[in-house]
Each structure stands twice: as C-alpha cells, then as structure tokens.
Tab-separated table of C-alpha atoms in Angstrom:
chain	number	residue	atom	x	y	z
A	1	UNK	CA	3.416	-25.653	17.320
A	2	UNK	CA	6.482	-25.132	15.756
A	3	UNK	CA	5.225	-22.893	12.789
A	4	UNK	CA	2.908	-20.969	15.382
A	5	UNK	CA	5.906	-19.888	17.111
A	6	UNK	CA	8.208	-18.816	14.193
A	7	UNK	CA	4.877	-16.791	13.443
A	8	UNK	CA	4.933	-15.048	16.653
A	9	UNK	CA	8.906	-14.647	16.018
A	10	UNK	CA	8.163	-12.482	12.986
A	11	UNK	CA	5.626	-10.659	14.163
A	12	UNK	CA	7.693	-9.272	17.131
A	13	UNK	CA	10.221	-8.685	15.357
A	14	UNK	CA	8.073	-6.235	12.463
A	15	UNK	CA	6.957	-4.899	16.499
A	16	UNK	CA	10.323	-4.185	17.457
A	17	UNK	CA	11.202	-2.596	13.729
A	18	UNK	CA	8.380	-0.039	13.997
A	19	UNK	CA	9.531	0.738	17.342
A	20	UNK	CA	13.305	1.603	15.385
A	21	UNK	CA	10.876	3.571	12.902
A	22	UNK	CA	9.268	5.732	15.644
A	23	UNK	CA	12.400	7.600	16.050
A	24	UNK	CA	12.154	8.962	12.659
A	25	UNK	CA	9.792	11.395	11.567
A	26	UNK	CA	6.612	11.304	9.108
A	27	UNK	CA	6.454	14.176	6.872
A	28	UNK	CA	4.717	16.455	8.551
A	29	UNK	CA	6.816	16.279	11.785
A	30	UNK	CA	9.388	17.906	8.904
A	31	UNK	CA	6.906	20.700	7.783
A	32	UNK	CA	6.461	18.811	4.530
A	33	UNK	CA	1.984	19.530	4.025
A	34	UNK	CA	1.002	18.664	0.683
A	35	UNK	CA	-1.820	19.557	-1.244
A	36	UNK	CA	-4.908	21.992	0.770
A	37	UNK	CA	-6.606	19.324	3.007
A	38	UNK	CA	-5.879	18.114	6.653
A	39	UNK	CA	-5.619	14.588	7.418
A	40	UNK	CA	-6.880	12.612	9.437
A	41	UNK	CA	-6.397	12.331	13.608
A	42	UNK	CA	-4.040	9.296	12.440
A	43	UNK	CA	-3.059	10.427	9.074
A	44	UNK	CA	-3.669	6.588	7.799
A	45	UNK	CA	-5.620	4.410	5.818
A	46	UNK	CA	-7.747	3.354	9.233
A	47	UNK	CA	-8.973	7.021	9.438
A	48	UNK	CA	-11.578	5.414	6.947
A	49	UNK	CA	-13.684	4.056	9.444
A	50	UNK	CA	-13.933	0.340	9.524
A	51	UNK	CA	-10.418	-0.188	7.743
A	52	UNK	CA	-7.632	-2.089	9.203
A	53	UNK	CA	-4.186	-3.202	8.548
A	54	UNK	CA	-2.099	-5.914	9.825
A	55	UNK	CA	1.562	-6.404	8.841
A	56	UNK	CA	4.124	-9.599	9.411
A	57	UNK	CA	7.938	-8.975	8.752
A	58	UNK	CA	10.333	-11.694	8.287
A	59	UNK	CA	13.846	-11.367	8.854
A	60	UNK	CA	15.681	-14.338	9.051
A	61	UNK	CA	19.061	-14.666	8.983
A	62	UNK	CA	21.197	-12.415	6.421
A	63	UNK	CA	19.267	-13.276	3.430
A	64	UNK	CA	15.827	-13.156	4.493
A	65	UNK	CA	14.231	-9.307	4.546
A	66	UNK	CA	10.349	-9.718	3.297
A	67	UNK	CA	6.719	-9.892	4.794
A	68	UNK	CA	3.231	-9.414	4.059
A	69	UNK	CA	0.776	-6.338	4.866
A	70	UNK	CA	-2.923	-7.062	4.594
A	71	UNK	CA	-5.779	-4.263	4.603
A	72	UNK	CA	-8.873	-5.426	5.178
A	73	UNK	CA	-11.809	-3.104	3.956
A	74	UNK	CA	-14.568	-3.565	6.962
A	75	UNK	CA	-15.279	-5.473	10.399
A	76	UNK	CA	-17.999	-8.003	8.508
A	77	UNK	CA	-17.168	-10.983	6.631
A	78	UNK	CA	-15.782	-9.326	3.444
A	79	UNK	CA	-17.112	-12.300	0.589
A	80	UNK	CA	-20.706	-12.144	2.588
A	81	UNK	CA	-20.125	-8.105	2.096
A	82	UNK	CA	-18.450	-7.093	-1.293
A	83	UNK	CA	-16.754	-3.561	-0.948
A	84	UNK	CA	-17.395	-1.419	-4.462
A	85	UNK	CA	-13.747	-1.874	-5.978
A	86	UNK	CA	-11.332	-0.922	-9.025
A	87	UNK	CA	-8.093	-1.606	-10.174
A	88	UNK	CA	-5.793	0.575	-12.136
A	89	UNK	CA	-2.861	-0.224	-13.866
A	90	UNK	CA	-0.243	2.594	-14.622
A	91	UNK	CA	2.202	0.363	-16.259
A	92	UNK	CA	1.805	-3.554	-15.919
A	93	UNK	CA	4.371	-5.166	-15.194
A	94	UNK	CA	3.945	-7.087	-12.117
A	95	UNK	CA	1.466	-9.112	-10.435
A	96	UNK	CA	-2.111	-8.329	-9.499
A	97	UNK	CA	-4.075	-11.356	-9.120
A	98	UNK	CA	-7.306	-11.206	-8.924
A	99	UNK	CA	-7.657	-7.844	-11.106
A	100	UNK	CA	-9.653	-9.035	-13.856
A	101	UNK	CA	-12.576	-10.249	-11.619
A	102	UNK	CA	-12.587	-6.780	-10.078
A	103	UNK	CA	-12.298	-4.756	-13.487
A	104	UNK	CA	-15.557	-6.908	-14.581
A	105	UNK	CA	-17.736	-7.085	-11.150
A	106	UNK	CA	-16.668	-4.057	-9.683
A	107	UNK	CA	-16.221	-5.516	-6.373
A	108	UNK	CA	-13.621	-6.512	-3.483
A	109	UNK	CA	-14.712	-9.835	-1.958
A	110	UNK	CA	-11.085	-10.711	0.717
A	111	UNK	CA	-8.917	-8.705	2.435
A	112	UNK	CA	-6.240	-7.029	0.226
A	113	UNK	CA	-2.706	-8.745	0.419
A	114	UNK	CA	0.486	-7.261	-0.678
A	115	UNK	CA	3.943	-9.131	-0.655
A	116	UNK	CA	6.943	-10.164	-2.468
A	117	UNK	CA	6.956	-11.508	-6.196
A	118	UNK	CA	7.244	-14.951	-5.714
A	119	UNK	CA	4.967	-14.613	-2.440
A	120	UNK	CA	1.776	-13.900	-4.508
A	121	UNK	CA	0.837	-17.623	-5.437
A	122	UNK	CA	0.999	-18.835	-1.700
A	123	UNK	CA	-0.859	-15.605	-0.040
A	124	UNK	CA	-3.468	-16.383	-3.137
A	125	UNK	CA	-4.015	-20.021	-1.285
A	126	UNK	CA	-3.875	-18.488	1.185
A	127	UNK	CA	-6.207	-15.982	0.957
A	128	UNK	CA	-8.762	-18.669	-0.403
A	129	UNK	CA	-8.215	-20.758	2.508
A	130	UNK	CA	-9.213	-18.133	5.087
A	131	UNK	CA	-11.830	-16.774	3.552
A	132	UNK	CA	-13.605	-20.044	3.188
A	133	UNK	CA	-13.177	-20.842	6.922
A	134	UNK	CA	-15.265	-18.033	7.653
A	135	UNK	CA	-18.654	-18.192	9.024
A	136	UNK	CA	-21.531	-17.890	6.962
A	137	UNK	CA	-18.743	-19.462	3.802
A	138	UNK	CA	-19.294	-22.859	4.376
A	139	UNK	CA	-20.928	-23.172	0.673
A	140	UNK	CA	-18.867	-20.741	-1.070
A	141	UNK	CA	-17.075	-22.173	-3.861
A	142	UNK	CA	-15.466	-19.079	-5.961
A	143	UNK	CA	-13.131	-16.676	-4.113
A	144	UNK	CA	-11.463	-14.068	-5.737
A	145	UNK	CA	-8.389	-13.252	-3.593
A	146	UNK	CA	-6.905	-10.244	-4.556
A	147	UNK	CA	-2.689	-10.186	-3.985
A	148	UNK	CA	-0.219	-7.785	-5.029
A	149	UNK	CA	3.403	-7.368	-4.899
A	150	UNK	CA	6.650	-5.760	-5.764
A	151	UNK	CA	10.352	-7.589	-6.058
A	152	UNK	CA	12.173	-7.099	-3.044
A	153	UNK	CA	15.109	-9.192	-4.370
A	154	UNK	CA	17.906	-7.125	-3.250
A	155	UNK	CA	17.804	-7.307	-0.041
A	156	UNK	CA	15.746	-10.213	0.208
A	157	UNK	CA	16.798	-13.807	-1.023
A	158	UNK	CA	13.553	-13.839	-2.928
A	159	UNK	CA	14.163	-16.925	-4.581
A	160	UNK	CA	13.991	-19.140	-0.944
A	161	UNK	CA	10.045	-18.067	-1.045
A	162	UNK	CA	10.146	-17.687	2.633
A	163	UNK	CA	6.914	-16.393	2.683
A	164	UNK	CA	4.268	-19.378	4.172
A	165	UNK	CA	0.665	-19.662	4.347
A	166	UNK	CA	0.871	-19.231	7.989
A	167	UNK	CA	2.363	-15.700	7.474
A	168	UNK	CA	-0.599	-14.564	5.031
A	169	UNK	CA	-3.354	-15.323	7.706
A	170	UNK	CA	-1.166	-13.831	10.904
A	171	UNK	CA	-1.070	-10.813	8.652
A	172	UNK	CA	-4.982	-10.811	7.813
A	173	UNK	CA	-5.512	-12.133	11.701
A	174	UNK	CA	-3.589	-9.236	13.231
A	175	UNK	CA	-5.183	-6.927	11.358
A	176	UNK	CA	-6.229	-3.504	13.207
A	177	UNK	CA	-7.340	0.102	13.211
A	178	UNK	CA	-5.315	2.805	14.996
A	179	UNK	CA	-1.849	3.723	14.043
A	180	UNK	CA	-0.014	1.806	11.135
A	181	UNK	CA	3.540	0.954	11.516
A	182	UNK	CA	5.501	2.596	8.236
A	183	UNK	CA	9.120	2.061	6.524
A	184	UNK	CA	10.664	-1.149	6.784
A	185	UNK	CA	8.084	-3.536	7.613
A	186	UNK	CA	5.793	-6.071	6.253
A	187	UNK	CA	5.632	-5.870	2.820
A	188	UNK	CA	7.502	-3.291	2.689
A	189	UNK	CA	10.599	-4.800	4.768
A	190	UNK	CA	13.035	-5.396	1.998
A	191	UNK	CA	12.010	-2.241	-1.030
A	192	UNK	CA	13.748	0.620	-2.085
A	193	UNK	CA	12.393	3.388	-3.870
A	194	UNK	CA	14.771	6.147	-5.823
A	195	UNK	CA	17.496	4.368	-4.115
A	196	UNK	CA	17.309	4.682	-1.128
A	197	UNK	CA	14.950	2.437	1.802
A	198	UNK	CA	11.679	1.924	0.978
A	199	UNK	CA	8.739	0.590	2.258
A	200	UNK	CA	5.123	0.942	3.646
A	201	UNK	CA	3.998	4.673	3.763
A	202	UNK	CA	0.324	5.662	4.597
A	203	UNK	CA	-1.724	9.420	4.812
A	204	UNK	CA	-5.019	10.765	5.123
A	205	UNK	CA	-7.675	13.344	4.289
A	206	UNK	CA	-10.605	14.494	5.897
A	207	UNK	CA	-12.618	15.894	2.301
A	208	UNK	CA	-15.407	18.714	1.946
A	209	UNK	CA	-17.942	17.153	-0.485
A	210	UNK	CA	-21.258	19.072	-0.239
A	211	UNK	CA	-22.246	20.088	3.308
A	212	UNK	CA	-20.365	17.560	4.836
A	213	UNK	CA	-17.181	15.094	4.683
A	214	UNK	CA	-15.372	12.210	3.557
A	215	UNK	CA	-12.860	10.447	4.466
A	216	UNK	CA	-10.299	9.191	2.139
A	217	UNK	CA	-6.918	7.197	3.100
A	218	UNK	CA	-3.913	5.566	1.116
A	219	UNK	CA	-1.495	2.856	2.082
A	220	UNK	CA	1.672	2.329	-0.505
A	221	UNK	CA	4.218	-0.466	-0.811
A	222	UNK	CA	7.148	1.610	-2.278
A	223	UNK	CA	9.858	-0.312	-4.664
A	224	UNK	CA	9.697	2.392	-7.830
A	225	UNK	CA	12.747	4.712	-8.917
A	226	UNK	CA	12.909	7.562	-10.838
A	227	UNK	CA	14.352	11.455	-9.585
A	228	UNK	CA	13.107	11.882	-5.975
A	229	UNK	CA	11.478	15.237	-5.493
A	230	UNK	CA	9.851	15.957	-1.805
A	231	UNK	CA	7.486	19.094	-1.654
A	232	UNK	CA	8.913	20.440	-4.817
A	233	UNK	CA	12.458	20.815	-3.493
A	234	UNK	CA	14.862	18.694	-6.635
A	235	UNK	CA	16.322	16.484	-3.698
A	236	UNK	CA	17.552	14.629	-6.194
A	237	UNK	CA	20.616	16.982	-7.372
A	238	UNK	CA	21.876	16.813	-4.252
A	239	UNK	CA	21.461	13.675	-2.103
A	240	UNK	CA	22.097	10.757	-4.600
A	241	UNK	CA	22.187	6.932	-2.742
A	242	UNK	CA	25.617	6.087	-2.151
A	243	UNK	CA	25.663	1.755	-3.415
A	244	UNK	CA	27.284	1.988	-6.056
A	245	UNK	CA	25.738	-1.281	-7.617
A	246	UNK	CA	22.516	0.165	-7.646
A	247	UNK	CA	22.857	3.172	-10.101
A	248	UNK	CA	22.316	1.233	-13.202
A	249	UNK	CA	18.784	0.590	-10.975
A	250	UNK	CA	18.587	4.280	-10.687
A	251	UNK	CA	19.220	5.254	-14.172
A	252	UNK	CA	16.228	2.778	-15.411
A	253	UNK	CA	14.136	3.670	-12.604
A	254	UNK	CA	12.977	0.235	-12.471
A	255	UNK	CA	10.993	-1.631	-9.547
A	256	UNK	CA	7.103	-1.040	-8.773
A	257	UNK	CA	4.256	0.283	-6.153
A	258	UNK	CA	1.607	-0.711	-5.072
A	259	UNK	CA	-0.963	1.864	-3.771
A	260	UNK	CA	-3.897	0.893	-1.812
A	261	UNK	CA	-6.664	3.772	-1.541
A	262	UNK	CA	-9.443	3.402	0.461
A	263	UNK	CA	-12.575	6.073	1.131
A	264	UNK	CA	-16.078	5.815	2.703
A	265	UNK	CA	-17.538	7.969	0.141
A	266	UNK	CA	-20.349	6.248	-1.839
A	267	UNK	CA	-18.688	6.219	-5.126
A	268	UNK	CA	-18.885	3.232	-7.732
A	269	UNK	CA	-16.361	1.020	-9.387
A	270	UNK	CA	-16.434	3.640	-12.188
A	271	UNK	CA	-15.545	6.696	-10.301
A	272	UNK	CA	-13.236	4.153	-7.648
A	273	UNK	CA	-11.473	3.937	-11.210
A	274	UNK	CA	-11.313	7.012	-11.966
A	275	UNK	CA	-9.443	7.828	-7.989
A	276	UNK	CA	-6.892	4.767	-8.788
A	277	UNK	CA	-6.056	6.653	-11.325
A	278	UNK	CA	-4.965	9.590	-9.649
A	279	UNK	CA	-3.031	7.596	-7.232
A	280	UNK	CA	-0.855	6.338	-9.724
A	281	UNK	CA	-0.479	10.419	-10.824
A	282	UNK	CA	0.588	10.928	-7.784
A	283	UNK	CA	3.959	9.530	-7.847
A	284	UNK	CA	4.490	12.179	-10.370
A	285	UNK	CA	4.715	14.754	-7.558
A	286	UNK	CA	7.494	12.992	-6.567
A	287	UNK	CA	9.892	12.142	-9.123
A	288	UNK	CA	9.039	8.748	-10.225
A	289	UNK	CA	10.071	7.992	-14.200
A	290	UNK	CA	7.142	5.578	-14.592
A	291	UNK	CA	9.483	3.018	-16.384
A	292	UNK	CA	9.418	-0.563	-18.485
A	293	UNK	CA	10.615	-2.416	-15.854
A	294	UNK	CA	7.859	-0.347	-13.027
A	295	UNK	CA	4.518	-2.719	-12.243
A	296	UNK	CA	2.526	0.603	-10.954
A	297	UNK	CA	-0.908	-0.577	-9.689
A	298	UNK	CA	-3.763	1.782	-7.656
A	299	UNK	CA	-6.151	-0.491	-5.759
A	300	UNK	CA	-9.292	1.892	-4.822
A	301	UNK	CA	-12.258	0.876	-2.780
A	302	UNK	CA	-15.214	2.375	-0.995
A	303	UNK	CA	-16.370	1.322	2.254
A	304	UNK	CA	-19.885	2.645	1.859
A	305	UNK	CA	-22.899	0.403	2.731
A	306	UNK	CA	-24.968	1.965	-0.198
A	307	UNK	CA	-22.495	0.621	-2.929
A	308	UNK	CA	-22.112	-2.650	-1.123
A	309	UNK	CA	-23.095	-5.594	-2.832
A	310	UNK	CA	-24.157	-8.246	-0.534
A	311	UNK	CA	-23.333	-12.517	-1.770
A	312	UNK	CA	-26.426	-14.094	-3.811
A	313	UNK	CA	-28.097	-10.644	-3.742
A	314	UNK	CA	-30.655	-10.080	-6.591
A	315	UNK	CA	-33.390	-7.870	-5.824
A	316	UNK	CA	-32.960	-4.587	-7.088
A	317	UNK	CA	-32.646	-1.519	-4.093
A	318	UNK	CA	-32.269	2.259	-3.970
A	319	UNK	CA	-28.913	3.482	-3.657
A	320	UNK	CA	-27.577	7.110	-3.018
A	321	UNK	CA	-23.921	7.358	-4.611
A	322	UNK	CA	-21.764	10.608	-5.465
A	323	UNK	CA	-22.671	12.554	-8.820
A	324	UNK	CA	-19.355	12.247	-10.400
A	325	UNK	CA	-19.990	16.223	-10.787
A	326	UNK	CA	-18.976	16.152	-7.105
A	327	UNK	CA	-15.634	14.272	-7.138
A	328	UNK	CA	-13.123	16.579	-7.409
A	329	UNK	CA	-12.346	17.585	-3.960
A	330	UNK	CA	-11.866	13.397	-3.460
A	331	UNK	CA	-9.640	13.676	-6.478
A	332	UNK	CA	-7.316	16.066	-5.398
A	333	UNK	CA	-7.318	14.460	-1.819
A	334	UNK	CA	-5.910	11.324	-3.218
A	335	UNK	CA	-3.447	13.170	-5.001
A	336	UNK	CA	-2.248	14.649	-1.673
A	337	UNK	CA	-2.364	11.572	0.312
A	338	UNK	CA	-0.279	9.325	-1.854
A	339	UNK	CA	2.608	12.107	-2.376
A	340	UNK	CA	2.946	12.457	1.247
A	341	UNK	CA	2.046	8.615	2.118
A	342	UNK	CA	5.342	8.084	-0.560
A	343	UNK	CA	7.233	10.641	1.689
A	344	UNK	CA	6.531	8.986	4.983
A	345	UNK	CA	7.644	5.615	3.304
A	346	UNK	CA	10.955	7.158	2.930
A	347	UNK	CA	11.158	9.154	6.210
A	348	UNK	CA	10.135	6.049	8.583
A	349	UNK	CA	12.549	3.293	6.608
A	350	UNK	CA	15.390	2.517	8.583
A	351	UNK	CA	18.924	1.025	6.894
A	352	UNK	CA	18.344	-2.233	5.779
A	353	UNK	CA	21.508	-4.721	5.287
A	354	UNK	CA	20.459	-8.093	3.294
A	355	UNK	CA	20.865	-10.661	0.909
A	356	UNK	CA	22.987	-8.619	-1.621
A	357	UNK	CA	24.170	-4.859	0.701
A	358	UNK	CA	23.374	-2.640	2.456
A	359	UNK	CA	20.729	0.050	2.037
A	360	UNK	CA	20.540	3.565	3.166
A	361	UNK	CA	17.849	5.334	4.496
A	362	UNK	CA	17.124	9.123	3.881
A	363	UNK	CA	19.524	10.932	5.402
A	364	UNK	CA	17.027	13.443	7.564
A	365	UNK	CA	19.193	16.075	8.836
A	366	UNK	CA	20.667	16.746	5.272
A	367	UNK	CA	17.736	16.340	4.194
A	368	UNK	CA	16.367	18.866	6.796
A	369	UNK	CA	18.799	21.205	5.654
A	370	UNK	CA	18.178	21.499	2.267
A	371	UNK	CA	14.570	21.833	2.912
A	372	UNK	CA	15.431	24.914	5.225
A	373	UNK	CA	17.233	26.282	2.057
C-alpha cells in the first residue's frame, strides 16, 4: 500500500505541473507555424488515432526532478499486435534498448518508454513484467521492451535511481488519448535543451497523400544543446541562459533527444526508417550542433493494420502499403512537427530548481518581442 500511494503522489504532482504549464503558451498561441501543413485538432502524437501517452513525474525532495513518459502505439495488446517499427540513430551515444531487435524484425512489440539514464534497466523489467501479465501472454517467453532515455543529472540526483518499477507501469497504466501534458513533466521533468528548461514537446499534421490523408504525430524528450533558433529568428544572439555553470554545457552542446514519431500511414520498417530520419533533421531547424556527447535517437512507427504483424503469424496475406514514390508530403510533415514539437518543449517548461541550480525557462515576453522584430 505504501508504494501505491507514493505512486499516486507523483502522479498528482506531474497533474498539478501541467496545470503550472497551461499558463504558458505552445507555439502557435505565439504565431510560430512551421512548415505548410495544419495539425491536428490536438496538435499531438494522439491525433494518430489509437495512440496514447501516459506520463509520471517525480519530485521528491530537492534532489529528486525525473519521471517516465510511455506512448503506447494502439488499444490491443501490443506483443499479440506488432506495430511496423524503426529506429534511427543520429549520433549514438545513449541508450536505446531494444533497438537491435527492431532494426532486424521491423517491428514494435511494448509500449515505448522513455526516462532517465540510469532508469532504463528497471523500466526494461519493467516493461517485460507488464507485458507478460497481459492476456492472451501467458506463454510468451521473449519480449523486446523498447526504453529510451536522456541524462537529466543536473537537476536530478540521477545517481539515487529513484525511478521504480511501480513508476514504469503507472506510466504505461495511465496512458491516454486527448491532450498531452508538455514541458516539465515525466520524462521530461528534469532536461534542458540549449540551456534553458527542457522537456516533453509534442505536434501534429494532418498530410495530403493521394486523394486522401494521413495523420502523422511526434512526441520529443528534449536534453540536446546547440544555438537555439525558433522560426528562423537567431534567438540565440540575443537571449543566452543566464547559469553560469552551464556554458561550458552550452559551448559542447552536449546532452540528447529522444523523438518519438508516430503515423497511421501504411508504410514499412524501411520507409518508417527513412521518416526517423528526418526527425532527427529536424532539430537542425532549430539550432542543435548534433555533438559527441548528443545520444540523438528517432523512434518511428505506423499504426496501420495492413503492416501489422500479428504473434506466431505465418501464412502469407495481401497487404496495401505506401509506394515510397508517395512519401514526401509525410516527409516534410515530420520535419514540421518535430521543429515545432521542440518549440513547445521549450515554451510549456516551467523553472526548474534541483539537485545542482536552478534552471530558467524561456523567457516569453522577450522572447515575444524579438519575434515582433
């Protein structure tokens, strides 16, 4: 009982962060549009029908600002249900378990799990442990859990590994369509990207293709550095993060993302590939320096039924995927979508004071202001 309740504890409190968040505004409430595409009604990952995401924030404490964000890819029991995946890698170094099963199958068999560094081995258990309580798993003996991460060991007292089983599954458990709580929460609760307060950032696009439409979303975990740049404007020059001890950070442009894209196109691991891809171009748009020290990882999965692949499944079937002739509108899409899913990471993080300082958020009115200009 006592674990259950220090669950809960977290959980409200990641409510009661968001609720900080709402005051601040997503990009577009700023006039910042990327790219030629509209979003979504929620400009999030759920747009893609079937999609949800569940978050669970821990702060404890002074030293204790982490969490875990889980997206889980459809309604059905995932292993039962494989989801077409692919994995790319950017620059590797980080953590991405489970990426070598997905590079070689081609498929996404748990929810998706991002958290802390030294959080991935326990939401891997994790992961395993839930998945093979699930009905219909009761003779499953090979789970692929697929965890990612960045280092959130700033603000967060990483090495106390206050990140439990029980956290992992409230995160998968709670896990829901509708609007996604951005900025400083989850896995995002202790980040920083170019400097300033990081976090969870998500966007949409509704995408011609043919005579109809696709949907296409992207969820990022933001802990990367480099020279921010929002909508072209060189913000950079002018609004510089103010801790000292973290320009040598700056300089480097050390840390990592995570980018999470998700589309109910029926594309296959190949082409999902080829999207990742883009996502990790993306952060271009926006001043990252791609450095060393930067784990930058693009998770990409379709929630299509034709490119499903269903457990013990051998007979062969007729499928009707995308010509990869045709994948240039979704290309550009995700392109859009993680620039302005970066921005909204930014815009929704609140200050954060942890383990090591205090750090800033965005500054929106100057911000605003040199925008205007």
């Amino acid at each position: 009982m006592r674990q259950m309740s220090v669950v809960c504890g977290v959980v409200l409190m990641g409510a009661m962060l968001a609720a900080q968040g709402a005051e601040r505004p997503r990009a577009r409430d700023l006039g910042i549009q990327p790219g030629r595409y509209a979003p979504g009604p929620l400009n999030a990952i759920t747009d893609v029908p079937g999609v949800r995401v569940g978050h669970v924030t821990l702060v404890q404490g002074s030293s204790i600002r982490t969490g875990v964000t889980a997206i889980v890819p459809h309604d059905g029991n995932v292993f039962q249900d494989k989801v077409a995946g692919a994995v790319f890698v950017g620059n590797a170094f980080g953590k991405l378990a489970g990426s070598t099963q997905v590079q070689e199958l081609g498929t996404i068999e748990t929810p998706i799990v991002l958290t802390n560094t030294l959080a991935v081995g326990r939401a891997v258990d994790a992961v395993v442990g839930w998945t093979l309580e699930q009905p219909g798993n009761e003779d499953v003996r090979s789970v692929n859990a697929l965890v990612g991460e960045t280092n959130d060991g700033f603000l967060n007292d990483i090495r106390a590994r206050a990140v439990t089983e029980a956290h992992v599954r409230s995160a998968i458990e709670s896990a829901a369509g509708g609007t996604v709580a951005e900025g400083a929460v989850g896995a995002g609760t202790g980040t920083i990207c170019y400097g300033w307060k990081g976090g969870i950032g998500t966007a949409s696009r509704i995408v011609p293709i043919g005579a109809g439409e696709v949907r296409l979303g992207v969820l990022v975990q933001t802990n990367f550095g480099g020279d921010l740049v929002i909508d072209g404007v060189p913000v950079w020059r002018t609004l510089q993060p103010q801790a000292a001890i973290m320009r040598p950070a700056l300089a480097r442009g050390d840390g990592s993302v995570m980018i999470v894209v998700a589309t109910d196109a029926a594309i296959g691991a190949r082409d999902l590939e080829r999207l990742a891809a883009r996502a990790v171009f993306a952060l271009a748009r926006t001043g990252s320096s791609y450095s060393h020290g930067s784990g930058d990882y693009a998770i990409a999965f379709s929630t299509s039924p034709e490119v499903r692949v269903r457990y013990g499944e051998t007979s062969p079937r007729v499928r009707h995927i995308l010509p990869s002739e045709s994948l240039s509108p979704l290309f550009r899409a995700v392109l859009e979508a993680t620039e302005e899913a970066v921005y909204n990471s930014l815009l929704k993080a609140e200050d954060v004071t942890g383990y090591r300082g205090t750090i800033r958020a965005l500054p929106i009115e100057r911000l605003k202001t040199m925008l205007e200009r």
